[in-house]
XYZ file of C-alpha atoms in Angstrom:
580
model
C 98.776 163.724 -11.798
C 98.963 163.576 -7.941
C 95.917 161.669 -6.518
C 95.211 159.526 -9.887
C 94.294 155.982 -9.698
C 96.549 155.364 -12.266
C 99.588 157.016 -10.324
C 101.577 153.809 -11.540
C 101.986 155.056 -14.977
C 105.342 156.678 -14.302
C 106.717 153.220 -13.330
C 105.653 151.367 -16.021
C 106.898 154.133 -18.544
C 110.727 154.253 -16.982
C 110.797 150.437 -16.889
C 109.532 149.516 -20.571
C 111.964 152.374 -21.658
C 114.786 150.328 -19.402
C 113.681 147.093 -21.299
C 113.803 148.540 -24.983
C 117.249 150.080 -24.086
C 118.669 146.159 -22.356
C 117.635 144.082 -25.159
C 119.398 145.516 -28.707
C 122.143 146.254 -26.187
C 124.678 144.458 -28.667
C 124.214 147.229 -30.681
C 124.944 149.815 -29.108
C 128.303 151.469 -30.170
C 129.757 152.744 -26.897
C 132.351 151.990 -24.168
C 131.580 150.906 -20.872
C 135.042 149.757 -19.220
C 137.834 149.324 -21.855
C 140.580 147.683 -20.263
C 143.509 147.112 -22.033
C 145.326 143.507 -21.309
C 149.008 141.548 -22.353
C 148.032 138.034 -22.644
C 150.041 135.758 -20.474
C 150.774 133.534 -23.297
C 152.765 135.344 -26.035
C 151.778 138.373 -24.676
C 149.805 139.822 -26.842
C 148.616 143.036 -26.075
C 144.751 143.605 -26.931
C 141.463 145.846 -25.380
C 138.601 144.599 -24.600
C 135.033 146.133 -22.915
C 134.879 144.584 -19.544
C 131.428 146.284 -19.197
C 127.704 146.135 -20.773
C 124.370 147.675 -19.471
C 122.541 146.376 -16.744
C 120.285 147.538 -13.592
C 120.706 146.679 -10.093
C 117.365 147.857 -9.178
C 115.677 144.420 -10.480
C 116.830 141.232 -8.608
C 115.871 138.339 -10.533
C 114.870 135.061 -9.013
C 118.330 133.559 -9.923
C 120.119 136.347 -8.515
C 120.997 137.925 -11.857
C 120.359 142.174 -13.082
C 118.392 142.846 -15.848
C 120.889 143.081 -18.432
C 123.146 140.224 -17.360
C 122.311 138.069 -20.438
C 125.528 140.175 -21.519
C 127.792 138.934 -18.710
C 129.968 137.147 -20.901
C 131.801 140.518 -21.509
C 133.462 140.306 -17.780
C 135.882 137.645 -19.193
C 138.369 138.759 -21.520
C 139.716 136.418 -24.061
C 143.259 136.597 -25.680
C 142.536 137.220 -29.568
C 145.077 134.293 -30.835
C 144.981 131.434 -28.568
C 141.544 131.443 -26.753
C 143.207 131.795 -23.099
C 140.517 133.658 -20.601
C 141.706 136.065 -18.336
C 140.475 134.766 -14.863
C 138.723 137.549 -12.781
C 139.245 137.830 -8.804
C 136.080 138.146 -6.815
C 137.846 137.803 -3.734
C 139.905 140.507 -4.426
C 136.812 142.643 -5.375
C 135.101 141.739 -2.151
C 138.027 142.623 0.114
C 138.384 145.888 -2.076
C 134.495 146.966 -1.665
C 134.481 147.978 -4.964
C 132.286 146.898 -7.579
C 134.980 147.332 -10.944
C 135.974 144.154 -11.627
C 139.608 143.138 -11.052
C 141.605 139.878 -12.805
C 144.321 137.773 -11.346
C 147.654 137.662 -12.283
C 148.505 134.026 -13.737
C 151.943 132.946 -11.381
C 154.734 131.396 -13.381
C 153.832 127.889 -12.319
C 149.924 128.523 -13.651
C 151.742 129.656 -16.895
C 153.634 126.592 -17.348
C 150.355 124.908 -17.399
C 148.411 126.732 -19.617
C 149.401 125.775 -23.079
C 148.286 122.079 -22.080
C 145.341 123.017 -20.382
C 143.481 125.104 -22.888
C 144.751 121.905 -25.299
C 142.619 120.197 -23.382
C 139.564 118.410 -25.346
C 137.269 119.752 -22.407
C 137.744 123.552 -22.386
C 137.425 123.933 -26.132
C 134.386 122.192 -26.028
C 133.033 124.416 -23.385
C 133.437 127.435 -25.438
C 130.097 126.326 -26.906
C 128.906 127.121 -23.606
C 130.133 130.139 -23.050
C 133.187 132.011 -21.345
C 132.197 131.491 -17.594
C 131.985 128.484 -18.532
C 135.719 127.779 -19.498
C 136.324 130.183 -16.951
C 135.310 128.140 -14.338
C 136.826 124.773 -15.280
C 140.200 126.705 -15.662
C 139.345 128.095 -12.362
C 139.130 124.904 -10.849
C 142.133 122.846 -12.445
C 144.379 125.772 -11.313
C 142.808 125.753 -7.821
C 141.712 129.348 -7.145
C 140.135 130.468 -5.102
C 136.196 129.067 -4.267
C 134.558 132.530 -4.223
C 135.961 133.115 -7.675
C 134.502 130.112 -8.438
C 131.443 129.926 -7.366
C 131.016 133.685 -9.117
C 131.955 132.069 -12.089
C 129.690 128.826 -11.955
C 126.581 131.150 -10.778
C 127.636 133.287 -13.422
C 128.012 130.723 -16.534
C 124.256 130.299 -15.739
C 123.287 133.914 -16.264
C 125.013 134.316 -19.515
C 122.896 131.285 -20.956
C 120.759 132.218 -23.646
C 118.848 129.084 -24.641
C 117.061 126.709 -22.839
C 119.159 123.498 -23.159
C 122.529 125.751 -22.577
C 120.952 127.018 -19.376
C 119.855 123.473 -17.906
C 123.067 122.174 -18.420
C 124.662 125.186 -17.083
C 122.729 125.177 -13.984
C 122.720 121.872 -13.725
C 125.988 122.054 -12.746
C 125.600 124.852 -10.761
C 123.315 122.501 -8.888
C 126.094 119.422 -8.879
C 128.787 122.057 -7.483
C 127.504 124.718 -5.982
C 126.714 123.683 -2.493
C 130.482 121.855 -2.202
C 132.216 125.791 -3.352
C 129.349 127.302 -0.401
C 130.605 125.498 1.992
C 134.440 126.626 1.692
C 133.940 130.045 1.727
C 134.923 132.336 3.840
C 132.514 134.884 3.946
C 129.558 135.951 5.936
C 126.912 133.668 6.795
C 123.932 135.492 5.244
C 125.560 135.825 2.197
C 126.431 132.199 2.106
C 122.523 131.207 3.015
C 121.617 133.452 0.127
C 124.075 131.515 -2.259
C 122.268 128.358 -0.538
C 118.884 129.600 -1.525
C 120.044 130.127 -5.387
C 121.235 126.283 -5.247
C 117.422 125.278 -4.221
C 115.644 127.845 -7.063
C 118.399 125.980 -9.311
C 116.621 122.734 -7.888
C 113.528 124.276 -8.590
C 114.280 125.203 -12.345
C 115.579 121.502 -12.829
C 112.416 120.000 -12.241
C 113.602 118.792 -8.750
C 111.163 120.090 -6.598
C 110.811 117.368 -3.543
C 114.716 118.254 -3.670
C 114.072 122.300 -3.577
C 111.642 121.717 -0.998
C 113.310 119.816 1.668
C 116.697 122.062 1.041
C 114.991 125.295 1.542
C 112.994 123.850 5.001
C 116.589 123.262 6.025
C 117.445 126.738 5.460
C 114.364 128.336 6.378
C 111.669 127.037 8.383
C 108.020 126.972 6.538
C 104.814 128.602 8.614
C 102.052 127.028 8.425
C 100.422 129.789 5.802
C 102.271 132.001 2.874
C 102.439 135.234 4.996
C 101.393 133.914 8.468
C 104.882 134.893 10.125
C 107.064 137.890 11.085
C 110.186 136.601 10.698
C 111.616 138.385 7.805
C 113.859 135.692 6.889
C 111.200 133.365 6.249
C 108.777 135.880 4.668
C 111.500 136.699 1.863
C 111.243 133.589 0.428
C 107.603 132.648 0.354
C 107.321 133.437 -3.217
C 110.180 130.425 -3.687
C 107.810 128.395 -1.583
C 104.566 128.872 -3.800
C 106.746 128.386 -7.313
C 107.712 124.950 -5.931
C 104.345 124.182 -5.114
C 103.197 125.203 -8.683
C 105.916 122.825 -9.582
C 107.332 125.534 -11.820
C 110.426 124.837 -13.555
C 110.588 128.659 -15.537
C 113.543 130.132 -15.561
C 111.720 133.417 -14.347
C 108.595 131.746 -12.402
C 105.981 134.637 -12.902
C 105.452 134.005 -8.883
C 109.085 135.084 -7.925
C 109.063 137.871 -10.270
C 109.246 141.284 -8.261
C 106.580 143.381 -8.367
C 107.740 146.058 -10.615
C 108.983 143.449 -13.148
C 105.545 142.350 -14.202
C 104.914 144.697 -16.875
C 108.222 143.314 -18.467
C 107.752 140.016 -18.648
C 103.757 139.572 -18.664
C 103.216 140.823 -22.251
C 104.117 137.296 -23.800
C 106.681 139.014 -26.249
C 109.592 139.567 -24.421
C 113.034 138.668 -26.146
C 115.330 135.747 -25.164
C 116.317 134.809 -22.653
C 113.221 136.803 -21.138
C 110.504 134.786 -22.679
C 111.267 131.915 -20.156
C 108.893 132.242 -18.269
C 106.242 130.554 -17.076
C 103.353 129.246 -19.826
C 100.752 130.839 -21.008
C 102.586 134.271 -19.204
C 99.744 136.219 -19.941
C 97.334 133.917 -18.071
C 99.814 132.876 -15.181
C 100.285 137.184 -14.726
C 96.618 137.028 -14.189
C 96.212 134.515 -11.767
C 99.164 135.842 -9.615
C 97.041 139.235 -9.753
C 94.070 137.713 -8.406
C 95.650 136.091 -6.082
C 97.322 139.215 -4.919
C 94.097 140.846 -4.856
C 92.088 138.352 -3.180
C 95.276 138.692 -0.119
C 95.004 142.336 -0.313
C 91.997 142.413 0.993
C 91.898 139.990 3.393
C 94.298 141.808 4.712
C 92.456 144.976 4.411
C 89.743 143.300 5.653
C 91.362 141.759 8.974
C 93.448 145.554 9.578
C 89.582 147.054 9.695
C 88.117 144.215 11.840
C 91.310 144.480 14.194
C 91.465 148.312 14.819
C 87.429 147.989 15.463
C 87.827 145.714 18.019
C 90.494 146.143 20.614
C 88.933 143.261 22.579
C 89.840 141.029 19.659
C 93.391 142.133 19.256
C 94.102 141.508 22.547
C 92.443 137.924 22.329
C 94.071 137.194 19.133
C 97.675 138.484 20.010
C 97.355 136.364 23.565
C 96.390 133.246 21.883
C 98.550 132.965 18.869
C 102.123 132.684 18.876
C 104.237 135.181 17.030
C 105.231 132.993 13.915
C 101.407 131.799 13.380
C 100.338 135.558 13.032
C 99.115 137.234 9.802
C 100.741 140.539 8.284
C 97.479 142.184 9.673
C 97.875 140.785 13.637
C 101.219 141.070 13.495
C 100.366 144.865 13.145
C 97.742 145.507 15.497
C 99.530 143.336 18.128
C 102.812 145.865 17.808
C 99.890 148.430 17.837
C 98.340 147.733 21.114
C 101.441 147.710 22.558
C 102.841 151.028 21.208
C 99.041 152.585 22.517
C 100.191 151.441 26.096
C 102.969 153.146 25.734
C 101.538 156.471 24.426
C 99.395 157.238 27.793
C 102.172 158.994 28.831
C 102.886 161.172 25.804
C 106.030 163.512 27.458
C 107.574 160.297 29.047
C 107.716 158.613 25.950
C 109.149 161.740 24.012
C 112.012 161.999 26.867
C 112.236 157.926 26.224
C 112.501 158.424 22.569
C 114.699 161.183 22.262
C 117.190 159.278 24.559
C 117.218 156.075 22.834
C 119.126 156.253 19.410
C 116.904 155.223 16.373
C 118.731 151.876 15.673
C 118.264 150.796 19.072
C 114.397 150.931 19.273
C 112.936 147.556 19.505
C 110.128 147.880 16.954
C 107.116 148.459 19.276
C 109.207 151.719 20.794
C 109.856 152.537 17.201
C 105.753 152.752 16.258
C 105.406 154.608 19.588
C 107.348 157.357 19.168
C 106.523 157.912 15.293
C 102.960 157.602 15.811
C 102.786 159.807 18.908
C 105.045 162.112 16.757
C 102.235 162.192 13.880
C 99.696 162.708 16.367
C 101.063 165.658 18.212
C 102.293 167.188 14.911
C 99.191 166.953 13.870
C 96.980 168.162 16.848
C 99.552 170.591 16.640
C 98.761 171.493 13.136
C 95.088 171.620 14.140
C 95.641 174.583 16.918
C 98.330 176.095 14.463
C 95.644 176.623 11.815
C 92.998 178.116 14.283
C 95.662 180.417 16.097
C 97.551 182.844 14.042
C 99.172 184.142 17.169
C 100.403 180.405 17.583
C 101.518 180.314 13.794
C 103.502 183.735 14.300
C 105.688 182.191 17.068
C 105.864 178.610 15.836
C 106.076 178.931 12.117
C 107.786 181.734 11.974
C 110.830 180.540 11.011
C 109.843 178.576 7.743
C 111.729 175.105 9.080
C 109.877 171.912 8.284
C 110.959 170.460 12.343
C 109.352 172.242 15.071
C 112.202 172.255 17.566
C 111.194 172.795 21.605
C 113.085 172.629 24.756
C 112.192 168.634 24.725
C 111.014 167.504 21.470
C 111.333 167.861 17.878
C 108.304 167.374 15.584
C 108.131 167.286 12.207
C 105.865 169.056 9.751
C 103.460 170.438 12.121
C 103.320 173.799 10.134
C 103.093 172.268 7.345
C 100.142 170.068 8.432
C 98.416 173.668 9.338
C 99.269 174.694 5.938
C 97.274 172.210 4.424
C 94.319 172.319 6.696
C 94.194 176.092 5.423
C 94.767 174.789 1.692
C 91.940 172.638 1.810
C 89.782 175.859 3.114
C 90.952 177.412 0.534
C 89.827 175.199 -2.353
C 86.477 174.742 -0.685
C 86.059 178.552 -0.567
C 87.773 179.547 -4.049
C 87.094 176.703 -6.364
C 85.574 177.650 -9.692
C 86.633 181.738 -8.798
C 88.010 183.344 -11.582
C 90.660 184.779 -10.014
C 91.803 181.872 -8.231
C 92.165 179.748 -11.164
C 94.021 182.667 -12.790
C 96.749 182.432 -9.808
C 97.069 179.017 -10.168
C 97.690 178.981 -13.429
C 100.778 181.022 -13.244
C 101.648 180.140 -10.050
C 105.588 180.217 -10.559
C 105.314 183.625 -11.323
C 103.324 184.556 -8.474
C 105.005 182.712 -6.250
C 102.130 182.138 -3.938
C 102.296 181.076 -0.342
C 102.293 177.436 0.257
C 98.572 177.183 1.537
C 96.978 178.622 -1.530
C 99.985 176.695 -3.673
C 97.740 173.488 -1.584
C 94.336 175.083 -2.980
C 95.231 175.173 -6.174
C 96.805 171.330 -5.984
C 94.089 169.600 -4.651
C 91.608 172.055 -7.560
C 93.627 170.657 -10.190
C 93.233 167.140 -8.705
C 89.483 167.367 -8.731
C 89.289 168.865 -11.883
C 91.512 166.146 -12.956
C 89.035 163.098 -11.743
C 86.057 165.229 -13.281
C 87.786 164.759 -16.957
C 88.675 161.797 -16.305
C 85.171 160.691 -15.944
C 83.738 162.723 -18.642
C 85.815 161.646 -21.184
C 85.718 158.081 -20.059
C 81.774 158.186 -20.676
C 82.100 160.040 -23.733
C 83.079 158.448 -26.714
C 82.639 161.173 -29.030
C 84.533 163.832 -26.665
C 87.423 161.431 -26.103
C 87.811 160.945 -29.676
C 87.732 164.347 -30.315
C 89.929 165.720 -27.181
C 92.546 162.772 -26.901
C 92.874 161.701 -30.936
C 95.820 163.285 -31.633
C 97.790 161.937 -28.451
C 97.447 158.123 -29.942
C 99.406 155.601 -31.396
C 98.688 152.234 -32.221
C 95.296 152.296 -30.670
C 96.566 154.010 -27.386
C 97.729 157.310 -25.856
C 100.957 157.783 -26.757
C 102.614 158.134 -23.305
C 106.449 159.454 -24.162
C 103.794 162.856 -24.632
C 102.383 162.914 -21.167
C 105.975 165.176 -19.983
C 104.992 167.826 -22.531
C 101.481 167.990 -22.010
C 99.150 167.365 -19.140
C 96.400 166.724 -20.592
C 97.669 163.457 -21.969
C 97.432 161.790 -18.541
C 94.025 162.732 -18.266
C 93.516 161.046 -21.372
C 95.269 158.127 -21.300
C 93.418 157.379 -17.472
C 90.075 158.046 -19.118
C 90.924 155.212 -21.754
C 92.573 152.920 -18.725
C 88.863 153.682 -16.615
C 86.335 153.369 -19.562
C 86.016 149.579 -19.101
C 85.633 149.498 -15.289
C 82.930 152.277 -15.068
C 79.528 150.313 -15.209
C 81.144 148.186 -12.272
C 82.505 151.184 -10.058
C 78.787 153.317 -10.982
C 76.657 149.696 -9.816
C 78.853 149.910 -6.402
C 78.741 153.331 -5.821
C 74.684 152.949 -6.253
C 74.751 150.934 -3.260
C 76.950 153.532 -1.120
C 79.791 152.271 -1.358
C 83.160 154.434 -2.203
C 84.580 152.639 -5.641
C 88.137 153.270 -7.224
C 89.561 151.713 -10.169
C 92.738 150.103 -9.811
C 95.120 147.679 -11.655
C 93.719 145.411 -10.053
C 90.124 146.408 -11.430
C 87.793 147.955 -9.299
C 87.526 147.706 -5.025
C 84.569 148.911 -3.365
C 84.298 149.583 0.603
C 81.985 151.092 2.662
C 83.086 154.967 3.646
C 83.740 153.383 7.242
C 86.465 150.842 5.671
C 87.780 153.154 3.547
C 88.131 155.505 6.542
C 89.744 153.220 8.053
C 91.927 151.761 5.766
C 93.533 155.578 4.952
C 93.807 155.577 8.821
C 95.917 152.366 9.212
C 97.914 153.832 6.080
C 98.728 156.997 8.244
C 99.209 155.352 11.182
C 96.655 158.314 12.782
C 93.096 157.977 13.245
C 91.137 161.593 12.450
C 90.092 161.827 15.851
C 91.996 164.039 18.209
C 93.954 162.055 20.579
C 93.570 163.411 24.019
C 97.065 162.766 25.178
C 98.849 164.450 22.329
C 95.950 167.283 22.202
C 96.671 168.232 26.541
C 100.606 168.177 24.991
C 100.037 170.300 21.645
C 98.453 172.875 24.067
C 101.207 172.839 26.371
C 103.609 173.461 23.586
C 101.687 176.802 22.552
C 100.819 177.647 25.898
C 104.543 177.720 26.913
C 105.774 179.189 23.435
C 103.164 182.233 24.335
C 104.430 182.681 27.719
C 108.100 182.616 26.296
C 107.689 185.559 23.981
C 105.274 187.412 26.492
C 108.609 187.125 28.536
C 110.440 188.326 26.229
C 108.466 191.739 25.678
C 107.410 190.537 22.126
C 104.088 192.052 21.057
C 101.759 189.146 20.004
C 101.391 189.582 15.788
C 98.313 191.321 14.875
């Protein structure tokens, strides 16, 4: 499926599987940490499953996993008298470890106890769940405010309906910022804490509140994405759900990206239906808006690497927080192309500055003069098979010289001769016989190429036959659907399922893409529907991907020749015969 406009499939496959498997999770019959506990009053020994399933790769806008609608399980409660065992995040931290750990009640605490889970207040916070009660325990005892704050953020997390959750974060909001400011900890992790108080804000309806706490914490720039400070960058999506004046629990513009196709369907189960209203049609203007960015950005990257002149106008007259993603770029561009006049100085510069160290200009430098002279390199490799003999001989992906170190230039040579290849043998017999059983052959990595980038154009030819073709779709894809769709749990056993199911995905964008492409223009279709450029801009745009333009570049060509040149005269040294 390499080189498919619908390469995103994968992702939204593995994440509605990871969605189905979080939300029956209370069914599921299976250990995750049993810990076995003696309650501290009348010691009563019982078990209980400390652990529940939930995925760190999705950072909701609240700070929470996917999956932590289950939290609750992280407090243990004894079976006869409704005590919570109080777990130590401070411990944890100091630890590094990520199994939780629970404090050990000291005789004086347990002296208290029977009167304080007596108390009127903590049985009626059961109702509201065990972070809850943990908390105000927490907090009459006097632990420690890490553990409580955990516990407060927490209580919030494990909220299931919408009036449970306001009051919950209500008073997350109430005494959050009080518990931030005792701790102990690091200063970016207490900032971060800081910015879940102001989404709390946010979700309360308080958004004149949100907005002047998070300008305290991080400055605003004048336009969403008109800065390169990271700090302030991170939280633009905060910034433009407070100016919707959303109050959603998950506000579809502070969803990650790769959480969209969870929570845009409009059917999601509690508590991942709160969202903002209609979803479907507040998923659609966040795409448009997206897409109307994208290529303004696209846009001002083309204009920018067009016009040096202008970059060098632009990047003297505006300061660095007032610059778009796009300037910000070809600023840090310009100045890496100064520094690549010289391309051996900057390799001896590179080499002896550690990676961590490079400011980020030094750090585009030497990668992009490393692309380019791997891949003039690549470029003499393929025309010189004495070259390829001494430089490739040994099969390692990092060409490794008295000075430098370059990566992939065989490789790059490999698939300059690959791409011969398929020109020369596409539609042979033969050729599409080797391919086929290419395992078994075990063919050499250039022709293993050919046959890749065959398969890919024979690929985007079905794809557009079927899509036109009603009749052949029906008849060639039928069996692979379900409920009006390709069935997609198929498309590991069989490849031709992907072709199908991106032939259904294209069919309503192809009068669009044919109109633009009857103009000249180079059309793909996308999620976002379909984008037409020029075959300049999209020339460019793969450029500024790559970070190398197609032309040679002369510095990196005089060095690529060196390199062989001085390789050659090595093994002539040597007595080496030069390979035939």
């Amino acid at each position: 499926m390499a080189g498919h406009s619908f390469g995103w499939r994968t992702l939204v496959i593995v994440t509605g599987l990871i969605i189905a498997l979080i939300l029956p999770a209370t069914a599921w019959a299976r250990d995750y940490d049993l810990r076995h506990f003696v309650c501290p009053l009348g010691g009563q020994k019982f078990s209980h499953d400390v652990g529940y399933e939930s995925f760190p790769f999705l950072t909701l806008p609240d700070g929470s996993w996917l999956g932590d609608a289950l939290i609750g399980a992280q407090i243990p409660v004894c079976p006869d008298n409704g005590l919570v065992i109080l777990p130590d995040f401070e411990a944890m931290r100091l630890s590094d470890e990520q199994a939780m750990k629970y404090r050990t009640y000291t005789p004086s605490e347990i002296a208290r106890l029977p009167a304080l889970i007596a108390d009127p207040t903590y049985v009626a916070l059961k109702a509201e769940g065990r972070h809850a009660q943990a908390y105000w325990l927490a907090t009459q005892l006097g632990v420690s405010a890490e553990t409580r704050f955990h516990l407060l953020q927490r209580s919030t997390w494990a909220a299931l309906l919408p009036q449970l959750r306001r009051t919950r974060v209500e008073r997350f909001a109430a005494d959050g910022p009080a518990l931030i400011d005792q701790l102990s900890g690091p200063e970016d992790a207490k900032r971060l804490y800081r910015l879940y108080i102001v989404n709390a804000l946010r979700e309360l309806g308080r958004f004149e509140e949100a907005l002047a706490a998070l300008d305290h914490l991080v400055p605003p720039s004048p336009k969403p994405g008109e800065t390169d400070e990271p700090a302030a960058n991170d939280f633009i999506p905060l910034r433009l759900a407070i100016a919707a004046r959303d109050h959603s629990r998950f506000a579809v513009d502070m969803l990650p990206e790769k959480a969209m196709s969870l929570f845009c369907t409009g059917d999601a189960a509690p508590p991942y239906d709160q969202m903002t209203s209609p979803p479907v049609q507040a998923c659609a203007t966040r795409r448009q808006r997206e897409a109307r960015e994208m290529e303004q950005d696209r846009a001002d990257r083309i204009r920018f690497r067009a016009n040096p002149q202008l970059v060098a106008e632009q990047c003297a007259a505006t300061p660095a927080g007032r610059r778009s993603d796009a300037l910000v770029s070809a600023c840090e561009r310009a100045s890496a192309d100064k520094l690549m006049v010289d391309g051996p100085a900057l390799v001896r510069r590179c080499e002896s500055t550690d990676g961590q160290e490079r400011a980020r200009v030094l750090f585009q430098a030497c990668s992009r003069y490393l692309e380019y002279l791997a891949h003039e390199l690549g470029r003499a490799i393929a025309e010189d098979a004495d070259a390829r003999s001494i430089l490739c001989a040994g099969g390692s992906y990092i060409l490794t010289t008295a000075d430098i170190q370059v990566p992939e230039p065989c490789e790059y040579a490999d698939e300059i001769a690959g791409a011969r290849l398929a020109q020369q043998l596409g539609g042979d017999t033969d050729f599409e016989r080797q391919c086929a059983n290419r395992s078994e052959l075990k063919l050499p990595r250039p022709m293993s190429i050919a046959c890749d980038q065959h398969s890919d154009a024979t690929a985007e030819v079905e794809i557009q036959r079927l899509a036109g073709d009603r009749a052949a779709w029906k008849r060639e894809c039928g069996r692979y659907v379900k409920s009006g769709k390709v069935s997609l749990d198929l498309i590991m056993r069989d490849p031709k399922v992907g072709i199908c199911a991106d032939s259904q995905d294209a069919r309503p964008y192809l009068a669009e893409k044919a109109a633009g492409e009857a103009k000249g223009l180079v059309c793909r279709i996308t999620l976002l529907g379909v984008q037409c450029q020029t075959p300049a801009e999209r020339d460019a745009e793969m450029a500024d991907k790559a970070h190398v333009i197609s032309d040679e570049n002369p510095v990196a060509h005089a060095h690529a020749a060196a390199i062989i040149a001085e390789a050659k005269a090595r093994r002539s040294a040597s007595g080496a015969q030069p390979s035939p």
